[in-house]
Coordinates of C-alpha atoms in Angstrom, one line a residue:
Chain R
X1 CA 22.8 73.4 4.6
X2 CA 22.2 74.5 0.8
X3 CA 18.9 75.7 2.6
X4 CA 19.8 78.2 4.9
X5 CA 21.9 79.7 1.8
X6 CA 19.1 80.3 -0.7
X7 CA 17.4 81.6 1.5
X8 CA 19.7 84.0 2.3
X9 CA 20.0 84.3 -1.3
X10 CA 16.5 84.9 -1.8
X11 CA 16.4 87.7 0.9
X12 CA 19.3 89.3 -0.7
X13 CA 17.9 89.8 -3.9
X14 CA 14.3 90.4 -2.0
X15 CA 16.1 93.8 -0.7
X16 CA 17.8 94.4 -3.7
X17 CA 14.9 94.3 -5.8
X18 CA 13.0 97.0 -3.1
X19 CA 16.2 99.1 -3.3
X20 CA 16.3 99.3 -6.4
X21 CA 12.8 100.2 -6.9
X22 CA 13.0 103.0 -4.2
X23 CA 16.8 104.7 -5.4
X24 CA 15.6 105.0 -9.0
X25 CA 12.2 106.6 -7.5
X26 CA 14.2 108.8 -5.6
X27 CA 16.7 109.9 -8.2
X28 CA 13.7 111.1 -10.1
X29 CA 12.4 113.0 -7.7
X30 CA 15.5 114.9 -7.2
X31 CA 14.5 118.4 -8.4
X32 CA 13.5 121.8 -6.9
X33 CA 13.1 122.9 -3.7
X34 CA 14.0 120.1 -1.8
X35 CA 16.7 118.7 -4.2
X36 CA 19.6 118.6 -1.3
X37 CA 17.6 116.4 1.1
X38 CA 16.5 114.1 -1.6
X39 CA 20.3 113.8 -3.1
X40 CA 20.9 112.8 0.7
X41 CA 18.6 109.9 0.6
X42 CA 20.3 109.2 -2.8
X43 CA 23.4 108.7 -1.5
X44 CA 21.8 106.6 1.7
X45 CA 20.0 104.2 -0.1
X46 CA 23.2 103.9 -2.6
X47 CA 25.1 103.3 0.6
X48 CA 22.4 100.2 1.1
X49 CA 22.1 99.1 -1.8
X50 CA 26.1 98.5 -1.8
X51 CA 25.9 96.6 1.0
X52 CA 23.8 94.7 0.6
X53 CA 24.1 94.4 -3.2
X54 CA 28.3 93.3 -2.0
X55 CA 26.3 91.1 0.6
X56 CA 25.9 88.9 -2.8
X57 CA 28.1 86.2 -4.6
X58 CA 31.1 87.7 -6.4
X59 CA 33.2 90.9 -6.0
X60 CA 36.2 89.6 -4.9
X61 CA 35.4 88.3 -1.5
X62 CA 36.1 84.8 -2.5
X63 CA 40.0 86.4 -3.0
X64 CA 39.5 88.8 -0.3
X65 CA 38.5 85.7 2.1
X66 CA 41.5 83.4 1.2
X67 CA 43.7 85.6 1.0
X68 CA 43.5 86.9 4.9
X69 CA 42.2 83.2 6.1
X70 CA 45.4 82.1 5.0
X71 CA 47.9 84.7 5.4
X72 CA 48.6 86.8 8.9
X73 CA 47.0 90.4 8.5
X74 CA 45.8 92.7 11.5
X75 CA 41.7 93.3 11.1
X76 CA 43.1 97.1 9.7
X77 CA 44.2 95.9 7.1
X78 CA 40.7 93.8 6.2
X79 CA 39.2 97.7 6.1
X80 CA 42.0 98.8 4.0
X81 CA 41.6 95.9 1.5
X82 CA 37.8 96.4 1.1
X83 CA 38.1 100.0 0.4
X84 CA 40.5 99.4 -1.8
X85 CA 38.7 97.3 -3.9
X86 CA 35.7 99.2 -3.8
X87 CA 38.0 102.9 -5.0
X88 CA 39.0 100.8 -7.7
X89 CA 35.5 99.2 -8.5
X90 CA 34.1 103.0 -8.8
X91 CA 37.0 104.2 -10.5
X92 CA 36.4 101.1 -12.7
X93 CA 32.7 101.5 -13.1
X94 CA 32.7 105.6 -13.8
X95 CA 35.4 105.6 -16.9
X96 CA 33.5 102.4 -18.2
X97 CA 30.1 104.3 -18.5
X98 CA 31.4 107.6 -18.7
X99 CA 33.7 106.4 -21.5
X100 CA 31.1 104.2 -23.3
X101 CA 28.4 107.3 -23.1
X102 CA 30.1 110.1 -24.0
X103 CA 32.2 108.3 -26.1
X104 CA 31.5 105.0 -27.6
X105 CA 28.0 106.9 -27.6
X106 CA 26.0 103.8 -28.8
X107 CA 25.2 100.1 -27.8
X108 CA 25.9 100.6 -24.3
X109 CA 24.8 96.8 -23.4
X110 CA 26.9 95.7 -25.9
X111 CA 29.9 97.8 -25.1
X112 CA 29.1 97.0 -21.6
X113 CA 29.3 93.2 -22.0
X114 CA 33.0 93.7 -24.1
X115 CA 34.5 96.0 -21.5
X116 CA 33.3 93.5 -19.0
X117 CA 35.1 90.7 -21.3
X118 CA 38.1 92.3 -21.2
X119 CA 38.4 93.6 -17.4
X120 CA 37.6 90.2 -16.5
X121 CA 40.5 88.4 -18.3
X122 CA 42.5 91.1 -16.8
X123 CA 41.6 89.8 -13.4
X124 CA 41.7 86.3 -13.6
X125 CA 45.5 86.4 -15.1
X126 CA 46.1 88.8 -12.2
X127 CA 44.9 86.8 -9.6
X128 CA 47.1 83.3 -11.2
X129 CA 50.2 86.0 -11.0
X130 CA 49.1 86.5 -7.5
X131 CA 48.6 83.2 -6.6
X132 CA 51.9 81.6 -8.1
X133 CA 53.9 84.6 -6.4
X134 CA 51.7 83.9 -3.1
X135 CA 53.4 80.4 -3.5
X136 CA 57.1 81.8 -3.9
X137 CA 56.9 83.9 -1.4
X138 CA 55.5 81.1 0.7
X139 CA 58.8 78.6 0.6
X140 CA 60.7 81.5 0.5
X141 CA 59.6 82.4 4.2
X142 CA 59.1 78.7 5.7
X143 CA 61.7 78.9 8.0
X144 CA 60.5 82.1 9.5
X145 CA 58.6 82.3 13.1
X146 CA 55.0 82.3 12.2
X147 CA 54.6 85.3 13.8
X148 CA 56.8 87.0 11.9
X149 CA 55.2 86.0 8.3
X150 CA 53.3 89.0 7.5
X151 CA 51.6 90.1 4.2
X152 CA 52.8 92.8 2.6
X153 CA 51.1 96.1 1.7
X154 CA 51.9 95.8 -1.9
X155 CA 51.0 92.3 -2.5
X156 CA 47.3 93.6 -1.1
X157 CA 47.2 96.6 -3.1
X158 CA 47.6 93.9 -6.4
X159 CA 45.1 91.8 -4.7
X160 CA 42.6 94.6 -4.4
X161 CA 43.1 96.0 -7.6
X162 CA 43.2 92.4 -9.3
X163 CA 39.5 92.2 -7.5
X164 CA 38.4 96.2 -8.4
X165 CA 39.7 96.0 -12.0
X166 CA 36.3 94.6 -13.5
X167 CA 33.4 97.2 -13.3
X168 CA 30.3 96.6 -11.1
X169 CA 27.4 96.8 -13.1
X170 CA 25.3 97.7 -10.4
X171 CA 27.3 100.8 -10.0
X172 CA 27.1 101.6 -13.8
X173 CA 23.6 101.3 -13.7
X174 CA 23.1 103.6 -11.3
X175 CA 25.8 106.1 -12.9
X176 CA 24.0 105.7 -16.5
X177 CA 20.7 106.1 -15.3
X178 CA 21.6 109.5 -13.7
X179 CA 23.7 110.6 -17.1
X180 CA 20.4 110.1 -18.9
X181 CA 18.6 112.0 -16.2
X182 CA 21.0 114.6 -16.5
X183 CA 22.1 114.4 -13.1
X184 CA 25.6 113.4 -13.4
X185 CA 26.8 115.4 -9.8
X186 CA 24.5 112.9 -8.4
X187 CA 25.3 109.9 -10.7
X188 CA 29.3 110.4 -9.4
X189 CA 28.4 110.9 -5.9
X190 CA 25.7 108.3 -6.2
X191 CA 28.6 105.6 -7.4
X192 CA 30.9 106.5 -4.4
X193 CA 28.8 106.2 -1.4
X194 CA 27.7 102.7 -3.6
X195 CA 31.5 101.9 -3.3
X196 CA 31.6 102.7 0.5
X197 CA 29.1 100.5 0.8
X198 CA 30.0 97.6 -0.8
X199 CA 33.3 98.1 1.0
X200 CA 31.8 97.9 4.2
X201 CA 30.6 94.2 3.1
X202 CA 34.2 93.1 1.2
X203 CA 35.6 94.3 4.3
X204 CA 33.3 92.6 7.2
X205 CA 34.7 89.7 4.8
X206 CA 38.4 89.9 5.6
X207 CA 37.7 90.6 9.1
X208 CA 36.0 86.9 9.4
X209 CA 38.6 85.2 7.3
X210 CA 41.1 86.6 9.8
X211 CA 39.4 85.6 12.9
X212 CA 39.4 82.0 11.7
X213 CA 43.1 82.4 10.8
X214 CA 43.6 84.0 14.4
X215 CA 41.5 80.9 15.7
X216 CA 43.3 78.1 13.5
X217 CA 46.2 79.1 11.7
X218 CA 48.3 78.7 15.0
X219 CA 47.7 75.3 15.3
X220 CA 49.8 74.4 12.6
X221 CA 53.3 75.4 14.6
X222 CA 56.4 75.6 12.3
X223 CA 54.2 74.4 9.1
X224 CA 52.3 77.8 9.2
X225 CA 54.0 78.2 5.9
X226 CA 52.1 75.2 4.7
X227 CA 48.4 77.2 5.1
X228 CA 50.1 79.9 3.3
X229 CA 50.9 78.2 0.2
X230 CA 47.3 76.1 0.3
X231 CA 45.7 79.8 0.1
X232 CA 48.1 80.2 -2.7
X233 CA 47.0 77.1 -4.4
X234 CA 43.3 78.2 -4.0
X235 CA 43.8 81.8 -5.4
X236 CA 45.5 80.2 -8.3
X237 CA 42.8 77.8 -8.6
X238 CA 40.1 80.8 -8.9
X239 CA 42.1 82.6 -11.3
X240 CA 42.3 79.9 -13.2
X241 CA 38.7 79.0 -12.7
X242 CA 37.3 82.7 -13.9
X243 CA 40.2 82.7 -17.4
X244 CA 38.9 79.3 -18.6
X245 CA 35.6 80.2 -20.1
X246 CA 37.4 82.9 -22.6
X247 CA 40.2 80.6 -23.7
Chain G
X1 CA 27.1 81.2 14.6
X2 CA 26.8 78.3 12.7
X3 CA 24.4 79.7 10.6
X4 CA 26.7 82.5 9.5
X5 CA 29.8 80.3 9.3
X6 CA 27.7 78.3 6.3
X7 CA 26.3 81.8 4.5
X8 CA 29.7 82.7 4.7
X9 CA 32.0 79.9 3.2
X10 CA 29.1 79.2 0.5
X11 CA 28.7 83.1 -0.2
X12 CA 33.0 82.8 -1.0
X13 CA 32.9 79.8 -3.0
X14 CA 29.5 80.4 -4.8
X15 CA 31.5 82.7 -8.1
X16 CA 27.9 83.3 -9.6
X17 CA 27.0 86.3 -10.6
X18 CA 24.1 88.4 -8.9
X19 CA 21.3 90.3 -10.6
X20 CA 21.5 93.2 -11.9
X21 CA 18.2 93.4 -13.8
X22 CA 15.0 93.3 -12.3
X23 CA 12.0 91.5 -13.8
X24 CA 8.5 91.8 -12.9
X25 CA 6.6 89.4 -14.3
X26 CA 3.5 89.3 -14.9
X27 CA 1.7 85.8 -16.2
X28 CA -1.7 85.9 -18.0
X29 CA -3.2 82.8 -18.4
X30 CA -6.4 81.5 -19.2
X31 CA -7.8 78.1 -18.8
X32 CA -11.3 76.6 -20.2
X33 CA -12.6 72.9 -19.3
X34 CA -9.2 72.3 -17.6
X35 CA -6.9 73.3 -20.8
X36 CA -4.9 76.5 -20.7
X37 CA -5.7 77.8 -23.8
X38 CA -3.9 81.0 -23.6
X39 CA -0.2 81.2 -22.3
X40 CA 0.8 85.4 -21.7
X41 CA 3.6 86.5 -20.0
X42 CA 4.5 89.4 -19.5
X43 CA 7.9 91.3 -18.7
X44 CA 8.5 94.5 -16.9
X45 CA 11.7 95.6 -16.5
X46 CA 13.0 97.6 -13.5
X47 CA 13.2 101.8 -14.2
X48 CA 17.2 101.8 -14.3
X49 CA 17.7 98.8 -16.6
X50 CA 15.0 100.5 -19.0
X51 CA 16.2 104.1 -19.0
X52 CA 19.1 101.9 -20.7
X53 CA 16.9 99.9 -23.0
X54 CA 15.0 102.9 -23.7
X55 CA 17.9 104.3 -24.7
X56 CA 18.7 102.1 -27.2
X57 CA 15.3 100.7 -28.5
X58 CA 13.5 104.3 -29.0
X59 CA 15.5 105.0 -32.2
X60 CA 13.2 107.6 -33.2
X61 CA 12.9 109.1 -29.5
X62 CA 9.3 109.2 -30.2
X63 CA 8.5 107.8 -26.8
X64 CA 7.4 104.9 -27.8
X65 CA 8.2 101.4 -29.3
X66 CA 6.5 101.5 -32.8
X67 CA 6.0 98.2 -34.6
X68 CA 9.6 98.5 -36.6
X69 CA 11.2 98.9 -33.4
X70 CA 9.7 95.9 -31.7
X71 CA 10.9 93.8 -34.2
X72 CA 14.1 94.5 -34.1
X73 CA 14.3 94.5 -30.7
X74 CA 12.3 90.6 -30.7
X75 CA 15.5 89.9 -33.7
X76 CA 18.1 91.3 -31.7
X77 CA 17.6 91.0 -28.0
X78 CA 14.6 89.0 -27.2
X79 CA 15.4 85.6 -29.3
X80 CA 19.7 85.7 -27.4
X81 CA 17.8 84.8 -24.6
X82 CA 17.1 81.5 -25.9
X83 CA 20.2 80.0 -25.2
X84 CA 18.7 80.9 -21.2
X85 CA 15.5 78.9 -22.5
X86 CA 13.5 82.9 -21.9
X87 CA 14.1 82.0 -18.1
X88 CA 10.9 79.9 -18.5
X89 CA 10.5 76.1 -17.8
X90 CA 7.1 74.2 -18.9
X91 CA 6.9 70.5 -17.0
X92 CA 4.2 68.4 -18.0
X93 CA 4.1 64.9 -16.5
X94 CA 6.9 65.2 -14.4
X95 CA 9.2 66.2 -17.2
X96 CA 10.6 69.5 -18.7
X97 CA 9.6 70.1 -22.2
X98 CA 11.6 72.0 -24.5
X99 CA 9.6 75.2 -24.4
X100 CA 7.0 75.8 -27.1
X101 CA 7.6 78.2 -30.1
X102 CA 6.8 81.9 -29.5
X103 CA 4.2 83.9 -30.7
X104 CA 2.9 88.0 -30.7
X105 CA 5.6 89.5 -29.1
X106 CA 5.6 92.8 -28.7
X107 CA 7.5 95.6 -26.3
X108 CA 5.7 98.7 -25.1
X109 CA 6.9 101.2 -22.7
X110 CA 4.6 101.4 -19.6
X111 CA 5.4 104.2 -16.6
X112 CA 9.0 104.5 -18.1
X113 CA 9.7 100.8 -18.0
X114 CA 10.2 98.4 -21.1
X115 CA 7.7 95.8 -21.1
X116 CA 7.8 92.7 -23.1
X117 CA 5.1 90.2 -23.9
X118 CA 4.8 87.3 -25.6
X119 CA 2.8 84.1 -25.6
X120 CA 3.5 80.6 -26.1
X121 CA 2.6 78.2 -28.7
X122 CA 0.5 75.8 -27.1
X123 CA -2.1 74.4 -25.1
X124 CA -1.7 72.4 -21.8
X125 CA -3.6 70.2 -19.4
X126 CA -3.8 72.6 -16.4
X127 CA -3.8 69.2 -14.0
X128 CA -0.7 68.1 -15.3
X129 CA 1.5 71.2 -16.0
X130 CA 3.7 73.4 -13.5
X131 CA 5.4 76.2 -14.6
X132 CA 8.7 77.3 -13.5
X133 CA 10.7 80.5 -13.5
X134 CA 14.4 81.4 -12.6
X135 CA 17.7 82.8 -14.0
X136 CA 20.0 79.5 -12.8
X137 CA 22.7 82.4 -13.4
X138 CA 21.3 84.7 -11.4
X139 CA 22.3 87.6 -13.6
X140 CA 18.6 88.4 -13.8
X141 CA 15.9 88.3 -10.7
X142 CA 12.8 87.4 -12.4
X143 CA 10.0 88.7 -9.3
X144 CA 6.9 87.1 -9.4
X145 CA 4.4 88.0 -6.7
X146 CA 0.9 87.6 -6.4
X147 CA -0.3 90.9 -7.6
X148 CA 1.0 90.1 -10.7
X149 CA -0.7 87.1 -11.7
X150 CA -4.0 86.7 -13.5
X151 CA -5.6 83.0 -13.9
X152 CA -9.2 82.8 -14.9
X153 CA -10.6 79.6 -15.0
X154 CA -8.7 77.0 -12.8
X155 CA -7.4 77.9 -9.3
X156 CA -3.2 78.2 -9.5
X157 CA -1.3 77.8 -6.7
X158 CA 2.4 79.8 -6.3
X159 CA 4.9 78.7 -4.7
X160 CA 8.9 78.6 -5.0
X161 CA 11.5 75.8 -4.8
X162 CA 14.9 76.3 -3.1
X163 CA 17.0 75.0 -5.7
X164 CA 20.7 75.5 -4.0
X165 CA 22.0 78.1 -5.7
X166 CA 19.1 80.1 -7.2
X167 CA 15.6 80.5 -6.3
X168 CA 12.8 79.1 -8.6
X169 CA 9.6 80.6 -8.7
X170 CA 6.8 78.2 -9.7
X171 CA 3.0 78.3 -11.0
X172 CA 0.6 75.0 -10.7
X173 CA -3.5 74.0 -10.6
X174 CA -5.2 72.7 -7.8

């Protein structure tokens, strides 16, 4: 079994390593006449790279996963999560290295690796909060209908920005290397269609963690409530998982 | 469909990270009467993570890394990666040795990339020794690929090991 995954593993970072290669090729390339085609294929192979680069371990779609395999959400609102996260992993990743460039100005690895210690701790106490209030809000609805248990926009949005919240470095490698290139138009737009990318992936996530809930969650009858608060338990679990190495 | 439904729940539990930080590398060894005599390795780094090295190891933006420079940069960033045992694994016998003392390292920039290179302290039975290479954090991808090695004297055979969650790459003699 542990096969089939590192070789999927192996082929991820296999593509990555070629994207890579061919984005940072390109960005240099970007000048002179045929500048607007080439900041095109920028912004494709950032696309790609997202993607697949999302495609990874990590990012949130461990949260993203539970969260919709165990509570009822329509497949809109998987592509609503994902771009959600991946806004506020942009966002994220554009202050951190705009911020630490322009003005830290020095030691971005360093900087990098603190702002990255910070954000993270952010996140994991986030996602306990979200996973003790997933648990409330469970027993607080177990004598609804099943179908009438539905998540709610604002616990998603704290879900998403919980996940967004610590800055990809992917994306801030991208975004630096264009800063010191002097190309920061196509470092910003470079990070976005990055984003859209790996939001694509986050989302395809939430879409097959609520087709198995579509598939299974029924099953349970009146004790829907019970998958609910074992989602809630697991979210906690992670949170708790990702805080323990800085305490 | 089972296929995916494995990728999938491993790829959501697995909370590893994922590379960021390409490395080529490049091993240079040399073998005589079936002793590797001569263990080089070494590291090229991939252009985005070295515009950002650059960055910060050319202090005198001179282009280049002079001698002061690669010193500090073997004080200050090369030697933290101990603790990751310099993503290298020597096994002789059957068993991992703690990996040999380090010697004539130096960084260069080559075609806009930081290279590192550095040798190890020792000499090894080439019928006996396998080495192996991997980030078991996966933060780091180090590539190997057969372009990139050079063995005179013995014939090496690469391979790879699937090692669950990480891919080692691996260097032995036939």
């Amino acid at each position: 079994m542990s096969e089939i995954y590192s070789n999927f593993l192996k082929t991820i970072v296999d593509y990555q390593y070629e994207l890579n290669s061919y984005i940072s090729k390109t960005i240099r390339s970007v000048d002179g006449e045929n500048s607007f085609y080439l900041s095109l294929l920028v912004l494709l192979i950032a696309f790609i790279y997202g993607a697949v680069h999302a495609a990874g371990p990590g990012h949130g779609k461990a949260l993203v996963a539970f969260y919709f395999s165990t509570n009822k959400s329509s497949y809109r609102s998987a592509f609503k999560m994902g771009y959600m996260i991946s806004i506020i992993h942009a966002l994220s990743a554009l202050c951190a290295t705009f911020g630490i460039f322009f003005i830290l100005k020095a030691m971005f690895r360093e900087n990098f690796n603190n702002i990255s210690s910070i954000t993270m701790q952010i996140s994991a106490s986030m996602i306990i909060l979200i996973g003790i209030y997933l648990m409330y809000d469970a027993f607080k609805h177990k004598n609804l209908d099943e179908k009438k248990i539905k998540s709610k926009p604002k616990s998603q949005f704290i879900v998403a920005l919980s996940s967004g919240i610590v800055p990809c470095p992917g994306v801030m490698t991208i975004v630096l290397f264009c800063i010191i290139l002097e190309k920061y138009i196509l470092g910003v737009s470079a990070a976005i269609a990055m984003s859209i990318g790996m939001g694509f992936t986050i989302s395809l996530a939430g879409i097959f963690s609520i087709s198995l809930n579509k598939r299974f969650g029924g099953l349970l009858g009146s004790k829907a409530y019970l998958l609910k608060v074992f989602g809630a338990l697991i979210i906690f679990s992670l949170g708790l998982f990702l805080l323990l190495p800085y305490l | 469909m089972k296929k995916l439904l494995i990728i999938f729940l491993l790829n959501t539990v697995n909370l590893s990270a994922h590379p960021h930080t390409f490395i080529d590398l490049h091993p240079n060894l040399h073998v005589e009467d079936g002793t590797i005599v001569k263990t080089e390795f070494k590291w090229k780094m991939d252009d985005m993570t070295s515009a950002m090295l650059i960055m910060e190891f050319d202090a005198n933006n001179n282009g280049k890394i002079d001698k002061e420079e690669s010193d500090f940069i073997y004080e200050n960033y090369f030697l933290s990666l101990k603790s990751y045992n310099f993503y290298t694994e020597v096994e002789v016998d059957g068993k991992t040795m703690t990996l040999p003392k380090i010697k004539n390292f130096r960084a260069t920039i080559e075609d806009n990339r930081i290279c590192y290179f550095f040798e190890l302290d020792e000499s090894f039975s080439a019928k006996n020794t396998i080495f192996k290479f991997s980030d078991k954090e996966m933060f780091v991808a180090i590539m190997l690929k057969d372009k990139f090695i050079a063995i005179d004297g013995a014939k090496a055979k690469v391979d790879g090991e699937d090692m669950d969650f990480f891919f080692e790459h691996r260097i032995s003699f036939e």
